[in-house]
Tab-separated table of C-alpha atoms and ligand atoms in Angstrom:
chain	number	residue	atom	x	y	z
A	111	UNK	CA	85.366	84.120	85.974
A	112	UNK	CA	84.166	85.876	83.200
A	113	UNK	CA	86.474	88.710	81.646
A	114	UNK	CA	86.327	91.316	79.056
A	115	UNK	CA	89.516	91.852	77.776
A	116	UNK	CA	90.527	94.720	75.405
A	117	UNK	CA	93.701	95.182	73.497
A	118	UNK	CA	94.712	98.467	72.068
A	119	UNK	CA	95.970	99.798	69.057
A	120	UNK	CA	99.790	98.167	69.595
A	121	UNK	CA	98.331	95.114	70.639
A	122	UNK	CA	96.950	94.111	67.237
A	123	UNK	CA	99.411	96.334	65.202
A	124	UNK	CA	100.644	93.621	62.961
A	125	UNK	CA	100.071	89.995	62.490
A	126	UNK	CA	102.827	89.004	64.570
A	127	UNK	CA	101.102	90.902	67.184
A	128	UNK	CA	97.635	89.570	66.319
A	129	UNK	CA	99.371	86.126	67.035
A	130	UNK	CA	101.148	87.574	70.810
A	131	UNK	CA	97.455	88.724	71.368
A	132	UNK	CA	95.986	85.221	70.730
A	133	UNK	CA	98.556	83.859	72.953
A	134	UNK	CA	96.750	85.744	75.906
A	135	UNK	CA	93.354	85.126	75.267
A	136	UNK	CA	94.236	81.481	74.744
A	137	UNK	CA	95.956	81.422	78.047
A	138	UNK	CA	93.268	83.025	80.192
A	139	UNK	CA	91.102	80.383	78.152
A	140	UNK	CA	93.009	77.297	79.625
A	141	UNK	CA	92.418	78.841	83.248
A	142	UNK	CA	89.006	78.249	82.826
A	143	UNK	CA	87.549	81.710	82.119
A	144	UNK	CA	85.075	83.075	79.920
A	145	UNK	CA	85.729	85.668	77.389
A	146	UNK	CA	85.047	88.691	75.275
A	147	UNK	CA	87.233	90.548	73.589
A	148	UNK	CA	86.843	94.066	72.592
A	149	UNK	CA	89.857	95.155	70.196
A	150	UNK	CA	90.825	98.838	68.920
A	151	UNK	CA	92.294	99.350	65.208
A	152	UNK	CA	95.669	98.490	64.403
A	153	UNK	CA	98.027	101.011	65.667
A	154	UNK	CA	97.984	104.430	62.978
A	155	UNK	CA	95.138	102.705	61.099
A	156	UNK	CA	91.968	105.441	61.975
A	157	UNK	CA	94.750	108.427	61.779
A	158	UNK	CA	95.449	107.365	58.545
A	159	UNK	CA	91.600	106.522	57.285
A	160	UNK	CA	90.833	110.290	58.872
A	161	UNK	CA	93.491	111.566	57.020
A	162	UNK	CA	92.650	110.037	53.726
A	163	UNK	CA	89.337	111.617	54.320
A	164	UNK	CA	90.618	114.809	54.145
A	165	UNK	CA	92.817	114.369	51.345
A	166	UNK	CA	89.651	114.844	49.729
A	167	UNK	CA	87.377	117.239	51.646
A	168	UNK	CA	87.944	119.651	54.313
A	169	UNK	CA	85.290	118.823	56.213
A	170	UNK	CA	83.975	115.149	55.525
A	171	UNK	CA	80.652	114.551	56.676
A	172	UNK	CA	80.552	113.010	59.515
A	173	UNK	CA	78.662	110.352	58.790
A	174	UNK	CA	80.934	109.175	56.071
A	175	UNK	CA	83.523	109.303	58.361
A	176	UNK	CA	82.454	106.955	60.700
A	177	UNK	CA	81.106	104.569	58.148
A	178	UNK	CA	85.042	104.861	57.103
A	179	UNK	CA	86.867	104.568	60.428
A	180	UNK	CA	84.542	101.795	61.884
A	181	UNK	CA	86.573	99.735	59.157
A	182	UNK	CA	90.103	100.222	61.244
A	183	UNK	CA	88.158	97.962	64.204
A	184	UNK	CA	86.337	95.820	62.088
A	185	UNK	CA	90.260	94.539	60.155
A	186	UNK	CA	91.349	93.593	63.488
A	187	UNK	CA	88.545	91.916	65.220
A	188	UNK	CA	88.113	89.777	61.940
A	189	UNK	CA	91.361	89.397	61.558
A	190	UNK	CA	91.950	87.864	65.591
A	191	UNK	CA	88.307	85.867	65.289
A	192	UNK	CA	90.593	84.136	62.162
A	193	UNK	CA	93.817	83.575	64.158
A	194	UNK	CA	92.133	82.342	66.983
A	195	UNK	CA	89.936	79.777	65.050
A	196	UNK	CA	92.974	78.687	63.638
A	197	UNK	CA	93.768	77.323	67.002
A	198	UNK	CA	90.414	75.080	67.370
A	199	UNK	CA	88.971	78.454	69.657
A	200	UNK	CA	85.683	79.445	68.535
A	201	UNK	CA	86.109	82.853	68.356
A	202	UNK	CA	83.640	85.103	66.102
A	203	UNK	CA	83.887	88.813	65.507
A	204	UNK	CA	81.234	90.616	65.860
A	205	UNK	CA	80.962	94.945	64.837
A	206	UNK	CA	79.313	97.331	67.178
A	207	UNK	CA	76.035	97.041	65.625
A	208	UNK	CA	75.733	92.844	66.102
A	209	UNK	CA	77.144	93.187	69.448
A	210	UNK	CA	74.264	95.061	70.427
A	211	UNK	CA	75.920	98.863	70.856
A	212	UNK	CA	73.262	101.156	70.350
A	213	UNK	CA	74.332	105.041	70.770
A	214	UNK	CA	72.582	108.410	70.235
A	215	UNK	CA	72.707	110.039	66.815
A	216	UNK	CA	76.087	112.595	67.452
A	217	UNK	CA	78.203	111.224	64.846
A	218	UNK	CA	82.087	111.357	65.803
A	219	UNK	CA	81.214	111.429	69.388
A	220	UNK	CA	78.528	109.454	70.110
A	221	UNK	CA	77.730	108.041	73.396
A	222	UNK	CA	76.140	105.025	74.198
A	223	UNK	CA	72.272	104.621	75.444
A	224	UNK	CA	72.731	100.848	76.042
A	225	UNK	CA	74.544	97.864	75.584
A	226	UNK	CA	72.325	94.405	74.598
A	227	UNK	CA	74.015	92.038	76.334
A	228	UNK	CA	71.522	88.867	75.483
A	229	UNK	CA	73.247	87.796	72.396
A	230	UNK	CA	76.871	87.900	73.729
A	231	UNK	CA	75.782	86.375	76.700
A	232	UNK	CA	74.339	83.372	74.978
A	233	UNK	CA	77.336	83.127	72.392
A	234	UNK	CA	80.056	82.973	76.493
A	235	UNK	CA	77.704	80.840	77.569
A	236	UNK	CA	78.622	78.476	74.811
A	237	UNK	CA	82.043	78.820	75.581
A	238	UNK	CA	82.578	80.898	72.503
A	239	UNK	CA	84.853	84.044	72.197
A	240	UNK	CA	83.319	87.139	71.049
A	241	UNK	CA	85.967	89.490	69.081
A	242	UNK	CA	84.035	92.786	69.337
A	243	UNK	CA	85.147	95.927	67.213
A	244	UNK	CA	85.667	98.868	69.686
A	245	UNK	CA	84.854	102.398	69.552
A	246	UNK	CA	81.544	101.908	67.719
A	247	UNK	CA	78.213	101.333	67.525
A	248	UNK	CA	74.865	101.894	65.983
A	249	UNK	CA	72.093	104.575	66.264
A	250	UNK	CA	69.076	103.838	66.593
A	251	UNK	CA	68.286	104.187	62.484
A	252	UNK	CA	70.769	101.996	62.120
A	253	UNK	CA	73.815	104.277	61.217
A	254	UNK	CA	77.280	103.647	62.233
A	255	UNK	CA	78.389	105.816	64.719
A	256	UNK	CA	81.556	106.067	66.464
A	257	UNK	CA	82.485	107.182	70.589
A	258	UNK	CA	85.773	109.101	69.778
A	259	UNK	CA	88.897	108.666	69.960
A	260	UNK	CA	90.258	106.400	72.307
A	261	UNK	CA	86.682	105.295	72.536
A	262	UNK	CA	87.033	101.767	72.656
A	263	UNK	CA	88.071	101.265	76.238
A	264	UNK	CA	84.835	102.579	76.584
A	265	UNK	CA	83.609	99.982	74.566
A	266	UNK	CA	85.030	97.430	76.397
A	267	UNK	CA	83.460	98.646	79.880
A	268	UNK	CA	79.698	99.131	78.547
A	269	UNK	CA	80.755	95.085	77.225
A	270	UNK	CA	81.472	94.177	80.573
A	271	UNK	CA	78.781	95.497	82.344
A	272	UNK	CA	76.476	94.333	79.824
A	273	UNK	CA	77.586	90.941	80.201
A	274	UNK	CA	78.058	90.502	83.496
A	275	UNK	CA	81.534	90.419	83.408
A	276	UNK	CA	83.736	89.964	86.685
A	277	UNK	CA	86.404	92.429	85.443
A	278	UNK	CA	87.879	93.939	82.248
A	279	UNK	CA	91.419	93.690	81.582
A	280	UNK	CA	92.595	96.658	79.565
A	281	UNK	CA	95.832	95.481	77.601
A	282	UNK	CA	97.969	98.360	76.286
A	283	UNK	CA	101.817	98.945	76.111
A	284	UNK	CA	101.865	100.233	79.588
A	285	UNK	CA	102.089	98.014	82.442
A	286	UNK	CA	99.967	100.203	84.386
A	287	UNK	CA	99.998	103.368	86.531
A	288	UNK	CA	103.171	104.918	87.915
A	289	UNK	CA	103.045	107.186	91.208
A	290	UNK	CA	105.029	109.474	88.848
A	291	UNK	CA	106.330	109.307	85.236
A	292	UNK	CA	109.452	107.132	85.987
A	293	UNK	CA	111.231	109.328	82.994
A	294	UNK	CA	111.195	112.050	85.527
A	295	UNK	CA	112.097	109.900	88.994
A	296	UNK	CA	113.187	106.283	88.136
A	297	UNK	CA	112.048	105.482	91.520
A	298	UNK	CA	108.733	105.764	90.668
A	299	UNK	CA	106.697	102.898	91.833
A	300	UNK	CA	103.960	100.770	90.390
A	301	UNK	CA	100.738	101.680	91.930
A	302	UNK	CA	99.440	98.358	92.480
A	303	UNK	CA	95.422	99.570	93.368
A	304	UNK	CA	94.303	102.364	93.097
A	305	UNK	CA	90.562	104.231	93.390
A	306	UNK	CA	87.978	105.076	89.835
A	307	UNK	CA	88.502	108.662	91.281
A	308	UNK	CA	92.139	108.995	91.627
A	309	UNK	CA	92.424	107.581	88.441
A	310	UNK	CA	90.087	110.053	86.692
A	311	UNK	CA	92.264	112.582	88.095
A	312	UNK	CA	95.448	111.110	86.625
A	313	UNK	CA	93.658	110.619	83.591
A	314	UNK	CA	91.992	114.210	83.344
A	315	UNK	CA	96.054	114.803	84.349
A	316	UNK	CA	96.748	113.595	80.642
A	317	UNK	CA	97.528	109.630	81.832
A	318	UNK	CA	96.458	108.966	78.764
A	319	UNK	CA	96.204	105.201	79.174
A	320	UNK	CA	92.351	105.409	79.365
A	321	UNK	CA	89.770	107.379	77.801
A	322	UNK	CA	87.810	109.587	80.821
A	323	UNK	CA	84.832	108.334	80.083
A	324	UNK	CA	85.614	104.319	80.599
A	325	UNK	CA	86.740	105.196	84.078
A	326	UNK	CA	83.620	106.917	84.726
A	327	UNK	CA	81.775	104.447	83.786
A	328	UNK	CA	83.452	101.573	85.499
A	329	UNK	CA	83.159	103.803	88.860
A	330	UNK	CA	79.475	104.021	88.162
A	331	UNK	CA	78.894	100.109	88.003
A	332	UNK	CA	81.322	98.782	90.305
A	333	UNK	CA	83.290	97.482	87.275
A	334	UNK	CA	87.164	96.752	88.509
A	335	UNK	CA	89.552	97.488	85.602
A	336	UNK	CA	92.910	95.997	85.565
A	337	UNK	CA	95.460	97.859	83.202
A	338	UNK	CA	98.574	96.033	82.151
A	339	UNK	CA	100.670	95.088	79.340
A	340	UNK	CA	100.251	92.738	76.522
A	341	UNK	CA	104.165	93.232	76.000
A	342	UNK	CA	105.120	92.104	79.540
A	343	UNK	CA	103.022	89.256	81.567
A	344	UNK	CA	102.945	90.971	84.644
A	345	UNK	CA	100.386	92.138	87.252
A	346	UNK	CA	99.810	95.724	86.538
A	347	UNK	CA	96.786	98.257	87.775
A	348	UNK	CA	93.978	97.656	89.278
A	349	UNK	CA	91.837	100.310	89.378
A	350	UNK	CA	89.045	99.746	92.003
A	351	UNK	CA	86.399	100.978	94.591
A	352	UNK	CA	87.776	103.566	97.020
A	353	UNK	CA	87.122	100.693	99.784
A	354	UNK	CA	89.062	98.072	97.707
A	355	UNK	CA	92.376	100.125	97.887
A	356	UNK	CA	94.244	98.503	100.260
A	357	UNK	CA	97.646	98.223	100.875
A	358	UNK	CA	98.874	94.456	101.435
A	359	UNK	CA	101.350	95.353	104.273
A	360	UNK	CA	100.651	98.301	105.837
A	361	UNK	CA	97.064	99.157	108.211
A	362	UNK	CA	97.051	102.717	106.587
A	363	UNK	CA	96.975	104.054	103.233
A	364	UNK	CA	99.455	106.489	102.558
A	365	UNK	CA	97.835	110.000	101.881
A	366	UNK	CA	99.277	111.033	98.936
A	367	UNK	CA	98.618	108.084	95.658
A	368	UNK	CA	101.103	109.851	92.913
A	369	UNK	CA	102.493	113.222	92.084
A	370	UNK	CA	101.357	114.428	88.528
A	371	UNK	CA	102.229	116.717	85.951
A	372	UNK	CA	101.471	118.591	82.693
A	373	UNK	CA	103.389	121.281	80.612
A	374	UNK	CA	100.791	121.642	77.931
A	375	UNK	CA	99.730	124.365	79.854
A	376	UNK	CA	99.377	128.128	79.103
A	377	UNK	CA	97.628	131.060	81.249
A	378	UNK	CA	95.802	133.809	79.998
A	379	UNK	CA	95.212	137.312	82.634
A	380	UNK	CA	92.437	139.599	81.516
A	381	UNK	CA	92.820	142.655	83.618
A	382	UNK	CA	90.856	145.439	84.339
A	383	UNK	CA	87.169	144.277	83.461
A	384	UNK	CA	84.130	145.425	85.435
A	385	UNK	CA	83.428	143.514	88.885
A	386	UNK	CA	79.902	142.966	88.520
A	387	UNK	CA	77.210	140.191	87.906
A	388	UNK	CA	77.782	138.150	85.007
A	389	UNK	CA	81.283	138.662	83.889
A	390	UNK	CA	82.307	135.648	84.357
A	391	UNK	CA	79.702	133.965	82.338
A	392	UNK	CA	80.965	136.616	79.678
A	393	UNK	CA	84.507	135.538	79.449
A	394	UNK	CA	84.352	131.923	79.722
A	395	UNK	CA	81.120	131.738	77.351
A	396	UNK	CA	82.926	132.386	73.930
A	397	UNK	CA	85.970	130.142	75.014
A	398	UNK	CA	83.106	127.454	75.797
A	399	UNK	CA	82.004	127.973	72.724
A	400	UNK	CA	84.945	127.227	70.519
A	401	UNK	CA	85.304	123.647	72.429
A	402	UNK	CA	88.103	125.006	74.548
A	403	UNK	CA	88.962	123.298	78.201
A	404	UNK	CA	89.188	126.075	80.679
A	405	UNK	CA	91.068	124.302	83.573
A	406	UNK	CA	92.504	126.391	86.885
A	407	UNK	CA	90.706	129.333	86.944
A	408	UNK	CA	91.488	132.746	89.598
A	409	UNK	CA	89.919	135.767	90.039
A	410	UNK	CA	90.941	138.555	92.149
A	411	UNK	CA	89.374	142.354	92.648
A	412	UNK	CA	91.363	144.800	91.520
A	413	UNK	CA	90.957	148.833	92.230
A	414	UNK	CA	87.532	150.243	92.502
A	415	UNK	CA	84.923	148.155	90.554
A	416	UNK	CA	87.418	146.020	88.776
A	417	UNK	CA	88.686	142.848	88.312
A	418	UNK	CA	91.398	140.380	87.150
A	419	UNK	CA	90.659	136.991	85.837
A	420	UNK	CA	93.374	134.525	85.325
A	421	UNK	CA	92.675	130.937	83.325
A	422	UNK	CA	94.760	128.574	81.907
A	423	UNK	CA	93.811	126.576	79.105
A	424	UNK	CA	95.449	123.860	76.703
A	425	UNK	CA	98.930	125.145	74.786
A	426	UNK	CA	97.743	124.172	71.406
A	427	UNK	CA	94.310	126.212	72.597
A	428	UNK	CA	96.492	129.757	73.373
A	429	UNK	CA	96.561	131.847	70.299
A	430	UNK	CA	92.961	131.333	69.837
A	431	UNK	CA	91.927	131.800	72.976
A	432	UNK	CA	94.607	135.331	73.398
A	433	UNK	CA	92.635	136.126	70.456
A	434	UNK	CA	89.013	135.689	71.826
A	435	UNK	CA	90.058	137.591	75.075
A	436	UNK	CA	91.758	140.796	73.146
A	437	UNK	CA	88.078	141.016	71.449
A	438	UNK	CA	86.106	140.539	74.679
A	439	UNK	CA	88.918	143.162	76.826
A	440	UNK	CA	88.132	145.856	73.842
A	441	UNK	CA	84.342	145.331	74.298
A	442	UNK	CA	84.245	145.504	77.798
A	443	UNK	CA	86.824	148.504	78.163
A	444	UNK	CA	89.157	146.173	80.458
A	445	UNK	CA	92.987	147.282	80.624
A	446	UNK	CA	94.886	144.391	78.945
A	447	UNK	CA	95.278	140.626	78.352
A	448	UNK	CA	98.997	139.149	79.045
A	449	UNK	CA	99.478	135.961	78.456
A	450	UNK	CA	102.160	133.200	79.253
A	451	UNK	CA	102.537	129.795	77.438
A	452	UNK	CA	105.804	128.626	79.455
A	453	UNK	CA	104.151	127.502	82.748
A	454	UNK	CA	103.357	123.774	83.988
A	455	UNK	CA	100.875	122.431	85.964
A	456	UNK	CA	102.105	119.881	89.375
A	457	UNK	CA	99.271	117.909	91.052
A	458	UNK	CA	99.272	115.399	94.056
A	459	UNK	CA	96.446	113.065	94.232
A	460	UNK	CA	94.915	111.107	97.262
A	461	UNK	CA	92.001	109.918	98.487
A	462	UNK	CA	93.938	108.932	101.514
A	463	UNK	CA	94.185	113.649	101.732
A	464	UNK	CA	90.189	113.722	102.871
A	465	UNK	CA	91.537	112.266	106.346
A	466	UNK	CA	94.783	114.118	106.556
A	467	UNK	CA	94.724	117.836	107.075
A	468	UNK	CA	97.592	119.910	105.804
A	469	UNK	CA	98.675	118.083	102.620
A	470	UNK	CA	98.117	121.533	100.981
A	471	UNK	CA	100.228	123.089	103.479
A	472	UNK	CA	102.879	120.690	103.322
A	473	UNK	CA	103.108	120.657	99.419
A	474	UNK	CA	103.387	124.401	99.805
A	475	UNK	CA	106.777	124.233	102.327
A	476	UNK	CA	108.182	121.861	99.973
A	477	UNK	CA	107.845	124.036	96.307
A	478	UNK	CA	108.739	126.877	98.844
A	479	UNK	CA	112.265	124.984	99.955
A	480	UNK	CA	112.943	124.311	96.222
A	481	UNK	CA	112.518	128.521	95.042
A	482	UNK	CA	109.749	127.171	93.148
A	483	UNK	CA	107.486	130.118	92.941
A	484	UNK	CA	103.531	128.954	92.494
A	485	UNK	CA	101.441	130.615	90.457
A	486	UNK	CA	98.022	129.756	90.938
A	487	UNK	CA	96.362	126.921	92.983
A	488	UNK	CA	93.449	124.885	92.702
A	489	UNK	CA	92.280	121.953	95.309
A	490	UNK	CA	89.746	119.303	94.940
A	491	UNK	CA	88.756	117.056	97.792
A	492	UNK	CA	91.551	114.516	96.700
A	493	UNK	CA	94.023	116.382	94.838
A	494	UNK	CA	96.084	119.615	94.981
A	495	UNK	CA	97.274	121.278	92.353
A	496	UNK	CA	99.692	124.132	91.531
A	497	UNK	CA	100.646	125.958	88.169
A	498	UNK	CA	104.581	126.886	88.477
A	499	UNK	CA	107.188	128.238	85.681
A	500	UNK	CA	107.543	125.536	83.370
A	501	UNK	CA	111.199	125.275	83.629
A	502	UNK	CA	110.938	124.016	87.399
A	503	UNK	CA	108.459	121.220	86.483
A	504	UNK	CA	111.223	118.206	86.780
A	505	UNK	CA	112.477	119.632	90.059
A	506	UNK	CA	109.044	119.796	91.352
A	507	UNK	CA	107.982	116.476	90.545
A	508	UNK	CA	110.843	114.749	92.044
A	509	UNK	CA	111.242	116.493	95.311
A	510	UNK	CA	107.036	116.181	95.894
A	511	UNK	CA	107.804	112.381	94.654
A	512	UNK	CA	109.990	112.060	97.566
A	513	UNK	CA	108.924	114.645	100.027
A	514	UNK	CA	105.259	112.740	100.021
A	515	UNK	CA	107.263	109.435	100.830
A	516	UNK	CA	106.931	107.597	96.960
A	517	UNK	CA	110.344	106.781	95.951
A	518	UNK	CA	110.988	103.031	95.916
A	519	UNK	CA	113.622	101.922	98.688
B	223	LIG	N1	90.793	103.373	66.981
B	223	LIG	C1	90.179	104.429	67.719
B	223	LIG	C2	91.164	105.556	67.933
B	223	LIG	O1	92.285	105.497	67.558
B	223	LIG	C3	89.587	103.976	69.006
B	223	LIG	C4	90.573	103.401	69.987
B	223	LIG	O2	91.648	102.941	69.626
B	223	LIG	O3	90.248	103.379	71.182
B	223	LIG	O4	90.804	106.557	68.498
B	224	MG	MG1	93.672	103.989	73.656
């Protein structure tokens, strides 16, 4: 087989870890695979090159600062090429640039237009190891440019499509998806396969063992990813083609995948504002503009003519945005904004819900059985969620957890 296999900030964090990393690619080596490696910085390094950067200027160009925090990748891809040679492997690292990244020209966030594979390909072929720096690549002048953060499992996905790569092992200090956080229900179980959509919506959920985008892209190619941990050397994720997801045991998937959760949550009401053509566009347009995620969104007509339109948006977005929608309620003579930063947000995700009816229903009777008072609702064809008081969020969780049949015996 041939496998791209990317470690993560804690996986290369030190030397010692450097070494544990080595270990792995060695082994997978001896089994008779090919591989590439894509590696991120060592764990703090690009907060603390970003920071540096602004030690000196408030806003660093942005070239500059990917020219700088390319560097963080480029340490530990040299610095594993070294560690493995040391062992007889040849191993040779290789930046974004000489691997053949080439992105557009949107420095800080770039995004990749294509991946050469040729080169690479060659170098497995010859039963080398490429050690490719993450999260970067080249435009097409030739500048550094980097994807974002968390960009190089993104990285390592464009790598293995490029190269024709069976899977791509993502190594992190997670050993892999949980049908709930098992801080909140310690019977939480392992979710041994699981669909590219279900995970985008865990991921989108703030899972933040993946950046969006690689799981988009995997889904788009057909690329399976397996998550697990370079800590522990067990099986961990797979994350797979909707038709892939099987269940060893059982003839049926169960409906419901995993119960998820966020509390960095608040909602914002504008009340009052004229019902007509184009309000909508005129509320959300100014929150677009500032970069802010509008998630859940309600609106309801109010008396005669006017409306109510209820949002919620990230916690560490709500003074900003409050302050946006004051200004926009003057303009547009609406009644008054109220706001509310203390609420949570409960999902349950399944692609097994597009052939069951009455999830919805049933999630509803259980909140209901709790007191759990919901707020607002939002469904998608796989996943329900709710916004509730913040306070019940634990209580929620756990009795969905068990309600939709998840706890471990
Ligand atoms: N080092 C980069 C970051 O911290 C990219 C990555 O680790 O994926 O965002
Ligand atoms: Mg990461």
């Amino acid at each position: 087989m041939r496998i791209v296999q990317k470690f993560g900030g804690t996986s290369v964090g030190s030397l010692q870890r450097i070494a544990h990393t080595a270990d792995i690619v060695q082994a997978e080596l001896k089994r008779g695979n090919q591989i590439a490696v894509v590696v991120s910085a060592m764990s703090g390094e690009t907060n603390r090159l970003i920071a540096m950067a602004h030690e000196l200027c408030t806003m660093p160009a942005a070239r500059e600062l990917d020219a700088l925090v390319a560097t963080g990748e480029q340490v530990s891809a040299a610095l594993l090429a070294i560690e493995l040679q040391q062992r007889g492997i040849a191993a040779y690292s290789h930046s974004g640039g000489q691997a053949g990244f080439v992105t557009d020209s949107r420095h800080v966030r770039a995004r990749i237009k294509n991946v050469d594979g040729r080169h690479l390909r060659a170098h497995l072929e010859a039963g080398e190891v490429p050690v490719v720096t993450g999260f970067q690549g080249v435009d097409e002048l030739g500048n550094i440019t980097t994807l974002g953060r968390g960009g190089s499992d993104t990285s390592a996905v464009a790598l293995a499509i490029a190269v024709d790569a069976d899977m791509c092992d993502i190594y992190t200090d997670v050993d892999g998806i949980y049908t709930t956080d098992p801080r909140i229900v310690p019977r939480a179980r392992k979710i041994e396969r699981i669909a590219y959509e279900e995970m985008l919506e865990f991921a989108s959920l703030g899972a933040k063992v993946l950046q969006t985008r690689s799981v988009e892209l995997a889904m788009r190619y057909n690329m399976p990813l397996h998550l697990r941990s370079s800590f522990e050397p067990v099986t961990g994720t797979m994350v797979v083609q909707e038709d892939d997801v099987q269940e060893d045991n059982s003839m049926e998937r169960a409906t419901i995948s995993g119960v998820a959760y966020n509390r960095d949550e608040a909602k914002i009401t504008i009340m009052g504002i004229p019902d007509q053509p184009g309000i909508a566009a005129k509320v959300f347009g100014p929150v677009a503009e500032s970069g802010i995620n509008v998630d859940v969104i309600v609106q309801n007509v109010s008396e005669q003519g006017y409306t109510d339109i209820t949002f919620t948006v990230p916690t560490g977005d709500y003074q900003q945005t409050m302050e946006i929608m004051r200004r926009l309620c003057e303009q547009m003579h609406g009644r008054h904004v109220k706001g509310d930063d203390s609420i949570a947000k409960v999902s349950v995700i399944g692609v097994g819900m597009r052939s069951h009816a009455g999830v919805a229903k049933d999630m509803f009777d259980v909140l209901a059985q709790e007191g759990v008072n919901i707020q607002m609702i939002t469904t998608s064809e796989i996943k329900i969620t709710v916004v509730i008081e913040e306070k019940y969020i634990e209580l929620a969780v756990r009795t969905l957890h068990s309600a939709f049949g998840l706890d471990s015996e």
